Amino acid sequence: GRIFISRDDGKIGVYSTAFAYLYKVNPAPLTMTGPNDLAFDSTEGELYAVDSGSNRIMVFVESTPTNWTLDRSWGTGGSTLGTFTAPQAIALDPARGRVLVTDVDNFRVQVFDTTGLFLFKFGYRIMYLPTSEVAWFARSEGLAVDSCGNIYVADALMGTVRAFNNAGRELDALHTPAVGYGTGPGQLREPCDLMINSGKLYVASTNNGAVEVYTVTCTGA
């Protein structure tokens, strides 16, 4: 019954369902300089946060009824495996014990276990095919995982959502986005966030001033 919000003062605030402020998440002994996307593991009772300012993932637990404290963290700035440059979105895949992060300025998604151990990465800025070039993650800003482990990534700059299997292989062999750019229904402009719930994919289409809702067919194929 609580709501966690990343704030522009560098804090994560905890609020009631009526949006009454309760308290702040405690990052000590670290500091947060740019908290961004959040994800909650209801099974383990853990709050995951992307701190874009420090290129770090932080995991919090409820130590007392009014205090969320830092349990573990990982990441630093860079372009090597396991490091980040402007990480943006985070999503959990509890069935596989995975944490997925969009590493925006490295043009990739990185996948970790829940302790922060690097597993694999996928994505490029441009994919070079024999007869064409396909833009992929020019600015990946939204991330979601369905119950089959398929991964959905919103690219705000390209106005697309791409779909991948749980190993990071694009589901469409022709590399066609699951949803494409445009101003009409079923099209996106600057999609900035994704959520999957009860077989529906919700996409914040910022420059169309809308939330688009799609049916997700959960398949591992």
XYZ file of C-alpha atoms in Angstrom:
221
model
C 0.000 0.000 0.000
C 2.977 2.351 -0.389
C 4.213 4.327 -3.373
C 7.893 4.955 -4.115
C 8.819 8.018 -6.169
C 12.193 9.157 -7.479
C 12.413 12.906 -6.908
C 14.433 15.660 -8.548
C 16.057 16.509 -5.217
C 18.063 13.283 -5.429
C 15.845 11.360 -2.998
C 13.409 8.454 -3.193
C 10.278 9.359 -1.283
C 7.807 6.926 0.242
C 4.132 7.935 0.105
C 0.774 6.558 1.143
C -1.842 5.525 -1.416
C -3.321 9.007 -0.945
C 0.119 10.435 -1.903
C 0.765 11.731 1.594
C 4.517 11.930 2.195
C 5.773 9.418 4.774
C 9.596 9.342 4.722
C 12.660 8.956 2.493
C 14.620 5.846 1.541
C 18.011 5.789 3.278
C 20.985 5.157 0.905
C 23.729 5.312 3.602
C 26.632 4.731 3.481
C 26.257 5.676 -0.207
C 24.585 8.757 -1.661
C 22.115 9.089 -4.518
C 22.687 11.794 -7.111
C 20.049 11.000 -9.724
C 17.542 8.283 -8.793
C 15.545 7.208 -11.809
C 13.499 4.077 -12.490
C 12.329 1.776 -9.674
C 11.199 -1.845 -9.454
C 9.726 -3.739 -6.517
C 10.146 -7.445 -5.760
C 7.034 -8.251 -3.745
C 8.225 -11.795 -2.991
C 11.480 -10.727 -1.368
C 10.226 -7.317 -0.218
C 13.076 -5.495 -1.972
C 13.106 -2.142 -3.752
C 15.477 -1.830 -6.747
C 16.543 1.637 -7.888
C 18.593 2.962 -10.795
C 20.770 5.855 -9.658
C 21.618 7.340 -13.053
C 23.847 9.997 -11.540
C 26.255 7.454 -10.065
C 25.776 4.726 -12.729
C 24.723 2.339 -9.982
C 21.962 -0.111 -9.069
C 20.834 0.051 -5.444
C 18.664 -2.463 -3.567
C 16.779 -1.482 -0.405
C 14.990 -3.483 2.287
C 12.553 -2.395 4.977
C 14.625 -2.509 8.150
C 11.860 -1.001 10.310
C 8.272 0.052 9.497
C 9.490 3.587 8.737
C 12.966 2.952 7.356
C 14.157 1.494 4.043
C 17.918 0.947 4.101
C 20.530 -0.066 1.542
C 21.127 -3.819 1.364
C 23.485 -4.048 -1.643
C 24.537 -2.205 -4.778
C 26.578 -2.689 -7.916
C 27.856 -0.773 -10.929
C 30.104 2.110 -11.831
C 30.587 4.358 -14.825
C 32.069 2.835 -17.966
C 31.452 0.827 -21.112
C 32.848 -2.581 -20.121
C 30.548 -5.437 -19.116
C 28.783 -4.726 -15.836
C 29.411 -0.958 -15.956
C 26.971 1.734 -17.069
C 26.746 5.025 -18.884
C 23.425 6.734 -18.089
C 21.372 3.702 -16.981
C 17.679 4.511 -17.219
C 15.133 1.726 -16.719
C 15.055 -1.419 -14.604
C 12.833 -4.496 -14.722
C 12.741 -7.715 -12.716
C 12.264 -11.259 -13.971
C 11.556 -13.043 -10.669
C 10.946 -16.448 -12.269
C 14.527 -16.487 -13.544
C 16.104 -14.447 -10.739
C 17.165 -11.691 -13.136
C 17.527 -7.923 -13.071
C 17.491 -6.088 -16.420
C 18.797 -2.546 -16.927
C 18.764 -0.281 -19.991
C 22.310 1.068 -20.328
C 21.292 4.007 -22.490
C 24.531 5.603 -23.658
C 26.134 2.202 -24.191
C 23.136 1.283 -26.406
C 22.404 -2.029 -24.716
C 20.416 -3.899 -22.099
C 22.437 -5.636 -19.398
C 21.141 -8.627 -17.455
C 22.290 -9.563 -13.933
C 21.295 -11.972 -11.213
C 19.788 -10.463 -8.070
C 23.206 -10.177 -6.391
C 24.559 -8.044 -9.245
C 26.497 -10.790 -11.035
C 26.666 -9.956 -14.765
C 24.965 -12.597 -16.960
C 24.762 -11.213 -20.512
C 23.968 -8.142 -22.598
C 22.224 -7.466 -25.900
C 21.580 -4.568 -28.237
C 23.425 -2.111 -30.454
C 23.030 1.468 -31.557
C 22.889 0.410 -35.208
C 22.549 -3.148 -36.445
C 24.325 -3.664 -39.751
C 22.563 -6.157 -42.021
C 23.779 -7.334 -45.462
C 21.541 -4.872 -47.314
C 20.522 -2.300 -44.719
C 21.121 -0.652 -41.369
C 18.580 -1.004 -38.586
C 18.497 1.481 -35.696
C 18.089 -0.330 -32.398
C 18.729 1.347 -29.071
C 19.291 4.996 -29.908
C 17.695 5.947 -26.560
C 16.212 3.033 -24.646
C 14.007 4.418 -21.896
C 11.474 1.745 -20.964
C 11.784 -1.923 -20.077
C 9.352 -4.710 -19.152
C 9.350 -8.516 -18.902
C 6.299 -10.732 -19.459
C 5.494 -13.979 -17.642
C 7.307 -16.035 -20.325
C 10.465 -13.994 -19.836
C 10.142 -12.082 -23.105
C 11.734 -8.636 -22.884
C 10.208 -5.424 -24.250
C 12.345 -2.321 -24.773
C 11.014 1.143 -25.652
C 13.320 3.370 -27.694
C 12.228 6.954 -27.122
C 14.261 8.456 -29.962
C 13.123 5.936 -32.593
C 9.536 5.806 -31.303
C 9.492 2.015 -31.151
C 9.046 -0.962 -28.877
C 11.149 -4.035 -29.648
C 10.512 -7.530 -28.323
C 13.136 -10.136 -27.415
C 13.138 -13.599 -25.926
C 14.673 -14.279 -22.521
C 18.116 -14.736 -24.089
C 18.029 -11.327 -25.778
C 17.240 -12.574 -29.298
C 14.760 -10.391 -31.192
C 11.451 -12.221 -31.662
C 10.892 -10.810 -35.152
C 13.502 -12.347 -37.453
C 13.240 -9.350 -39.803
C 14.047 -6.965 -36.923
C 10.733 -5.150 -37.293
C 9.689 -3.378 -34.075
C 6.673 -4.747 -32.245
C 5.259 -1.201 -32.249
C 6.417 1.579 -34.576
C 6.645 5.345 -34.794
C 3.650 7.531 -35.688
C 0.856 9.771 -34.454
C -2.138 7.476 -34.912
C -3.586 4.759 -32.684
C -1.159 1.893 -32.286
C 1.805 4.169 -32.992
C 4.263 5.913 -30.688
C 6.219 9.139 -30.333
C 8.865 9.254 -27.606
C 7.738 6.202 -25.608
C 9.332 6.715 -22.192
C 8.106 3.847 -20.048
C 6.531 0.388 -20.206
C 4.561 -1.836 -17.851
C 3.072 -5.305 -18.267
C 0.131 -6.404 -16.144
C -2.427 -9.187 -16.690
C -1.521 -9.765 -20.322
C -1.522 -6.071 -21.250
C 1.428 -3.909 -22.273
C 1.069 -0.252 -21.272
C 3.272 2.270 -23.120
C 3.652 5.942 -22.189
C 3.658 7.657 -25.607
C 4.865 11.005 -24.342
C 4.699 13.210 -27.428
C 1.312 11.783 -28.412
C -0.001 12.673 -24.940
C -1.314 9.160 -24.470
C -0.908 5.780 -22.858
C -1.225 3.029 -25.463
C -2.448 -0.408 -24.333
C -1.600 -3.592 -26.233
C -2.387 -7.255 -25.772
C 0.692 -9.362 -25.047
C 0.677 -12.923 -26.324
C 3.009 -14.739 -23.986
C 5.057 -17.176 -26.005
C 8.595 -18.409 -25.792
C 8.762 -18.907 -29.571
